[in-house]
Short mmCIF file of C-alpha atoms in Angstrom, two decimals:
data_model
loop_
_atom_site.label_atom_id
_atom_site.label_comp_id
_atom_site.label_asym_id
_atom_site.label_seq_id
_atom_site.Cartn_x
_atom_site.Cartn_y
_atom_site.Cartn_z
CA MET A 1 131.10 168.19 98.59
CA GLU A 2 134.87 168.19 98.07
CA GLN A 3 136.89 165.18 99.25
CA GLY A 4 140.51 164.16 99.39
CA PHE A 5 143.34 162.87 101.52
CA ILE A 6 146.80 163.88 102.62
CA SER A 7 149.38 161.12 102.83
CA LEU A 8 151.23 161.38 106.11
CA ASP A 9 154.34 160.17 104.28
CA SER A 10 154.33 163.56 102.53
CA ILE A 11 154.73 165.71 105.64
CA PRO A 12 157.91 166.32 107.67
CA GLY A 13 157.79 164.25 110.84
CA ASP A 14 155.08 162.22 112.54
CA PHE A 15 151.49 163.29 113.05
CA ASP A 16 148.71 162.37 115.46
CA LEU A 17 145.32 163.98 114.89
CA GLN A 18 143.60 163.11 118.17
CA SER A 19 146.23 164.53 120.49
CA THR A 20 146.67 167.59 118.29
CA ILE A 21 142.97 168.43 118.52
CA GLU A 22 142.13 167.08 122.01
CA SER A 23 145.15 168.30 124.00
CA GLY A 24 143.50 171.48 125.32
CA GLN A 25 145.07 173.88 122.84
CA SER A 26 142.05 174.23 120.52
CA TYR A 27 138.33 174.60 121.10
CA MET A 28 137.39 175.05 117.44
CA TRP A 29 137.10 171.33 116.63
CA SER A 30 134.49 168.75 117.65
CA ARG A 31 134.11 165.00 117.22
CA ASP A 32 131.33 163.58 115.07
CA ASP A 33 130.56 161.03 117.77
CA GLY A 34 130.11 163.75 120.42
CA ARG A 35 132.91 162.37 122.61
CA MET A 36 135.23 165.38 122.53
CA TYR A 37 137.53 165.47 125.57
CA GLU A 38 136.11 162.26 127.03
CA GLU A 39 139.26 160.17 126.54
CA THR A 40 142.30 160.57 128.77
CA PRO A 41 144.89 160.20 127.44
CA ALA A 42 143.79 161.40 124.01
CA TYR A 43 146.05 159.77 121.43
CA GLY A 44 146.00 157.51 118.40
CA GLY A 45 142.28 157.59 117.62
CA THR A 46 140.55 157.38 114.25
CA ALA A 47 137.40 159.44 114.96
CA TRP A 48 136.05 162.02 112.51
CA TYR A 49 136.48 165.65 113.62
CA TYR A 50 134.95 168.78 112.19
CA THR A 51 135.38 172.52 112.40
CA ALA A 52 133.18 175.28 111.02
CA PHE A 53 134.53 178.78 110.49
CA SER A 54 134.53 181.83 108.24
CA ARG A 55 137.33 181.47 105.71
CA PRO A 56 139.80 184.38 105.89
CA THR A 57 140.08 184.61 102.10
CA ASN A 58 136.41 185.37 101.42
CA GLY A 59 134.51 185.29 104.72
CA GLU A 60 132.46 182.33 103.52
CA PRO A 61 131.15 180.04 106.32
CA SER A 62 132.73 176.65 105.69
CA VAL A 63 132.94 173.15 107.14
CA VAL A 64 135.89 170.75 107.19
CA ARG A 65 135.70 167.14 108.39
CA VAL A 66 138.84 165.05 108.84
CA ARG A 67 140.01 161.75 110.27
CA GLN A 68 143.32 159.89 110.48
CA HIS A 69 143.16 156.43 108.96
CA ASP A 70 145.64 154.10 107.23
CA HIS A 71 148.50 156.57 107.59
CA ARG A 72 146.67 159.38 105.88
CA LEU A 73 144.30 162.22 106.66
CA GLU A 74 140.97 161.77 104.90
CA TRP A 75 138.91 164.93 104.53
CA GLU A 76 135.52 166.16 103.35
CA ALA A 77 134.62 169.84 103.11
CA THR A 78 132.55 172.56 101.50
CA PHE A 79 135.69 173.64 99.60
CA ASP A 80 139.10 172.23 98.64
CA ALA A 81 140.44 171.99 102.18
CA ARG A 82 143.93 170.59 101.65
CA ASP A 83 145.73 173.91 102.13
CA ALA A 84 143.45 174.84 105.04
CA LEU A 85 144.32 171.60 106.85
CA VAL A 86 148.03 172.19 106.32
CA GLN A 87 147.53 175.62 107.88
CA LEU A 88 145.22 174.66 110.75
CA LEU A 89 147.10 171.50 111.80
CA ARG A 90 150.61 172.82 111.12
CA LEU A 91 151.38 169.96 108.75
CA ASP A 92 154.16 172.15 107.33
CA ASP A 93 156.12 172.08 110.62
CA ASP A 94 159.25 169.91 110.53
CA LEU A 95 158.41 168.23 113.80
CA GLU A 96 161.63 166.25 114.20
CA ALA A 97 163.75 169.36 113.61
CA ILE A 98 161.65 171.28 116.13
CA ILE A 99 161.99 168.57 118.76
CA SER A 100 165.75 168.44 118.21
CA GLU A 101 165.96 172.16 119.05
CA THR A 102 164.06 171.96 122.33
CA VAL A 103 165.44 170.87 125.67
CA ASP A 104 166.36 167.20 126.15
CA ASP A 105 165.41 166.35 129.72
CA SER A 106 163.51 163.42 131.18
CA LEU A 107 160.09 165.11 131.46
CA VAL A 108 160.06 166.66 127.99
CA ARG A 109 161.55 163.54 126.39
CA THR A 110 158.92 161.31 128.04
CA ALA A 111 156.13 163.62 126.87
CA TYR A 112 157.47 163.64 123.31
CA GLU A 113 157.77 159.85 123.24
CA THR A 114 154.33 159.30 124.75
CA TYR A 115 152.49 161.62 122.33
CA ARG A 116 154.76 161.40 119.32
CA GLY A 117 153.25 163.27 116.38
CA MET A 118 151.19 165.80 118.35
CA ARG A 119 151.47 169.22 116.75
CA LEU A 120 150.47 172.70 117.71
CA VAL A 121 147.37 174.11 116.05
CA ARG A 122 147.11 177.32 114.07
CA ASP A 123 143.54 178.40 114.83
CA PRO A 124 141.84 181.59 113.57
CA PRO A 125 142.77 184.56 115.80
CA PHE A 126 139.38 185.91 116.92
CA PRO A 127 137.90 182.52 117.94
CA THR A 128 141.14 181.70 119.76
CA LEU A 129 141.01 185.00 121.63
CA ILE A 130 137.43 184.41 122.76
CA SER A 131 137.93 180.76 123.69
CA PHE A 132 140.88 181.52 125.96
CA ILE A 133 139.08 184.45 127.58
CA CYS A 134 136.54 181.76 128.52
CA SER A 135 139.24 179.39 129.78
CA ALA A 136 139.89 180.87 133.21
CA GLN A 137 139.35 178.30 135.96
CA MET A 138 137.57 175.93 133.57
CA ARG A 139 138.08 172.33 132.51
CA VAL A 140 138.72 171.81 128.83
CA SER A 141 135.36 170.12 128.26
CA ARG A 142 133.53 173.11 129.74
CA ILE A 143 135.53 175.58 127.65
CA HIS A 144 134.73 173.57 124.53
CA GLY A 145 131.04 173.51 125.45
CA MET A 146 130.98 177.30 125.79
CA GLN A 147 132.41 177.74 122.29
CA ARG A 148 129.87 175.35 120.78
CA ALA A 149 127.09 177.27 122.55
CA LEU A 150 128.37 180.58 121.15
CA ALA A 151 128.45 179.09 117.65
CA ARG A 152 124.90 177.75 117.89
CA LYS A 153 123.52 181.01 119.24
CA PHE A 154 125.37 183.61 117.18
CA GLY A 155 127.22 181.91 114.30
CA ASP A 156 126.20 181.14 110.73
CA THR A 157 124.30 177.92 110.05
CA ILE A 158 125.84 175.69 107.39
CA LYS A 159 124.12 172.72 105.74
CA PHE A 160 126.62 170.08 104.68
CA ASP A 161 126.17 166.43 103.73
CA GLY A 162 122.72 166.31 105.29
CA MET A 163 123.91 167.77 108.59
CA THR A 164 123.63 171.22 110.18
CA TYR A 165 126.79 172.91 111.45
CA HIS A 166 127.38 176.24 113.18
CA ALA A 167 130.40 178.40 112.45
CA PHE A 168 132.06 180.26 115.28
CA PRO A 169 130.61 183.80 115.24
CA THR A 170 132.51 186.66 113.69
CA ALA A 171 133.35 189.64 115.89
CA GLU A 172 130.45 191.53 114.30
CA GLN A 173 128.01 188.74 115.11
CA LEU A 174 129.24 188.28 118.67
CA ALA A 175 129.21 192.04 119.27
CA THR A 176 125.40 191.89 119.11
CA ALA A 177 125.30 189.64 122.18
CA THR A 178 124.13 191.10 125.45
CA GLU A 179 125.78 190.21 128.74
CA SER A 180 122.60 188.47 129.89
CA GLU A 181 122.53 186.32 126.73
CA LEU A 182 126.12 185.29 127.32
CA ARG A 183 125.41 184.46 130.95
CA GLU A 184 122.53 182.25 129.78
CA LEU A 185 125.15 180.30 127.83
CA LYS A 186 126.96 179.73 131.17
CA LEU A 187 129.88 182.07 130.54
CA GLY A 188 129.46 183.45 134.07
CA TYR A 189 131.77 186.32 135.01
CA ARG A 190 133.47 185.95 131.61
CA ALA A 191 130.34 187.25 129.85
CA PRO A 192 131.20 190.98 130.06
CA TYR A 193 134.78 190.25 128.97
CA VAL A 194 133.59 188.44 125.85
CA ALA A 195 131.00 191.10 125.06
CA SER A 196 133.49 193.95 125.45
CA THR A 197 136.26 192.26 123.46
CA ALA A 198 133.90 191.38 120.61
CA LYS A 199 132.77 195.00 120.44
CA MET A 200 136.38 196.21 120.40
CA VAL A 201 137.24 193.99 117.45
CA ALA A 202 133.99 194.68 115.58
CA ALA A 203 134.51 198.45 115.95
CA GLY A 204 138.08 198.20 114.64
CA GLU A 205 139.62 199.44 117.90
CA ALA A 206 142.03 196.51 117.97
CA HIS A 207 142.50 193.12 116.31
CA PRO A 208 144.51 190.16 117.64
CA GLU A 209 146.22 189.90 114.23
CA ASP A 210 147.73 193.35 114.81
CA ALA A 211 150.24 191.70 117.16
CA ILE A 212 151.82 189.77 114.28
CA GLY A 213 155.30 191.03 113.53
CA MET A 214 155.93 192.55 116.95
CA ASP A 215 158.68 191.24 119.17
CA TYR A 216 157.29 188.44 121.33
CA GLU A 217 156.93 190.29 124.64
CA ALA A 218 155.56 193.39 122.89
CA ALA A 219 152.99 191.19 121.16
CA ARG A 220 151.96 189.70 124.49
CA GLU A 221 151.59 193.18 125.97
CA TYR A 222 149.53 194.30 122.96
CA LEU A 223 147.02 191.47 123.45
CA THR A 224 146.40 192.42 127.08
CA ARG A 225 144.47 195.47 125.84
CA PHE A 226 141.50 193.17 125.20
CA VAL A 227 139.10 192.91 128.11
CA GLY A 228 139.65 189.72 130.10
CA VAL A 229 143.10 189.06 128.64
CA GLY A 230 146.04 188.75 130.98
CA GLU A 231 149.52 187.49 130.23
CA LYS A 232 148.61 183.79 130.27
CA VAL A 233 145.65 184.17 127.89
CA ALA A 234 147.77 186.40 125.64
CA ASP A 235 150.44 183.69 125.52
CA CYS A 236 147.80 181.12 124.50
CA VAL A 237 146.64 183.30 121.61
CA LEU A 238 150.23 183.92 120.50
CA LEU A 239 151.11 180.22 120.60
CA PHE A 240 147.97 178.59 119.21
CA SER A 241 147.06 181.17 116.58
CA LEU A 242 149.66 183.83 115.82
CA ASN A 243 152.75 181.69 115.20
CA TYR A 244 154.79 182.73 118.26
CA LEU A 245 156.18 179.25 118.93
CA GLU A 246 158.38 180.50 121.77
CA ALA A 247 155.36 181.39 123.93
CA VAL A 248 154.91 179.35 127.13
CA PRO A 249 151.55 179.98 128.82
CA LEU A 250 152.03 179.70 132.57
CA ASP A 251 148.89 177.79 133.49
CA THR A 252 148.39 175.57 136.53
CA TRP A 253 150.05 172.54 134.93
CA ILE A 254 153.16 174.38 133.77
CA ARG A 255 153.51 176.15 137.10
CA GLY A 256 153.32 172.71 138.70
CA ALA A 257 156.02 171.46 136.34
CA ILE A 258 158.19 174.43 137.29
CA ALA A 259 157.72 173.71 141.00
CA ASP A 260 158.47 169.98 140.63
CA HIS A 261 161.06 169.90 137.86
CA TYR A 262 162.43 173.40 137.18
CA PRO A 263 162.31 175.31 140.49
CA GLU A 264 165.18 177.53 139.40
CA CYS A 265 162.82 179.04 136.78
CA ASP A 266 160.41 180.42 139.38
CA ARG A 267 161.35 184.10 139.45
CA GLY A 268 158.21 185.46 141.13
CA SER A 269 156.68 187.59 138.40
CA TYR A 270 154.99 186.19 135.30
CA ALA A 271 157.37 188.01 132.96
CA GLU A 272 160.57 186.83 134.65
CA THR A 273 159.35 183.26 135.16
CA SER A 274 158.23 183.20 131.54
CA ARG A 275 161.67 184.23 130.32
CA ALA A 276 163.34 181.59 132.47
CA ILE A 277 161.14 178.66 131.45
CA ARG A 278 161.28 179.68 127.78
CA GLU A 279 165.05 179.54 127.95
CA ARG A 280 164.93 176.23 129.85
CA PHE A 281 162.64 174.76 127.15
CA GLY A 282 164.99 175.78 124.37
CA GLY A 283 163.85 179.25 123.29
CA THR A 284 162.56 179.35 119.71
CA TYR A 285 160.25 176.33 119.99
CA ALA A 286 159.63 176.40 123.73
CA GLY A 287 155.87 176.42 123.11
CA TYR A 288 156.08 172.95 121.60
CA ALA A 289 157.81 171.62 124.72
CA GLN A 290 155.18 173.38 126.86
CA THR A 291 152.27 171.81 124.97
CA TYR A 292 153.70 168.31 125.20
CA VAL A 293 154.38 168.71 128.92
CA PHE A 294 150.90 170.17 129.50
CA HIS A 295 149.20 167.25 127.71
CA TYR A 296 151.38 164.66 129.40
CA LEU A 297 150.85 165.99 132.93
CA ARG A 298 147.13 166.58 132.45
CA ALA A 299 146.62 163.05 131.09
CA ASN A 300 148.81 161.21 133.55
CA GLU A 301 148.70 163.03 136.88
CA SER A 302 145.00 163.68 137.46
CA PRO A 303 142.08 161.43 136.48
CA SER A 304 139.58 164.30 136.70
CA GLU A 305 141.29 166.96 134.56
#
């Protein structure tokens, strides 16, 4: 076992682990105590979290555990995980500079102040693609449960510190799944989408990483070639995995925010409304404003979601 800590005094800006992981932007992490997505609002906790995944450098199935305690991130892992945590939790983002470049209005400012330190995640592309294909018309706890079920059924088993973990399956592993197997895991009508997309990636027909480097709207269009991926899901993959921080997924909560706070941004079509709300949220880092608003509205306007 490798162990260490990252002093939060060493990173630019504030940081809050619980809201970063439990704000509905990532389904690759779980809590050791099994209480993932039970707390609303999710902020300021000290629970241990873990993620299991295939490392991009060598494909090795790995486990990272982390908690926030005494103004530092304590971690345990199957490898030296410091750099991985900086990558996954965007500890290299200058959060105060980012916030200063987004819009300063009452809703965004309240969300920032309420969840100060929440960051975007930078999850692996294929798991992010699959998890947001599963996200349609689902509560965050259900989406998370689907991803854990996929990992247990098709992913690598990892023994670590006396516990058994399951890495999210690779495209090649998930491509072996039948539609009926996926339906048994309660994916419902999403099952054929997941099966087809996994086969596309495993066969080398397309990879979500291929969008990197394209202009933002071209990258969003590229991702819609995957089965079950529309513009909103594509925006989620761009924002939470591929470093397109201007992306603003137009989900139910953000459409509600547009109706209540920014009605001038409703332009009818997804593309035109997206352009308008991105500009309203400040452009380059509009996705940060979106994520704070999403978490704030979800936590404070509905007790059931």
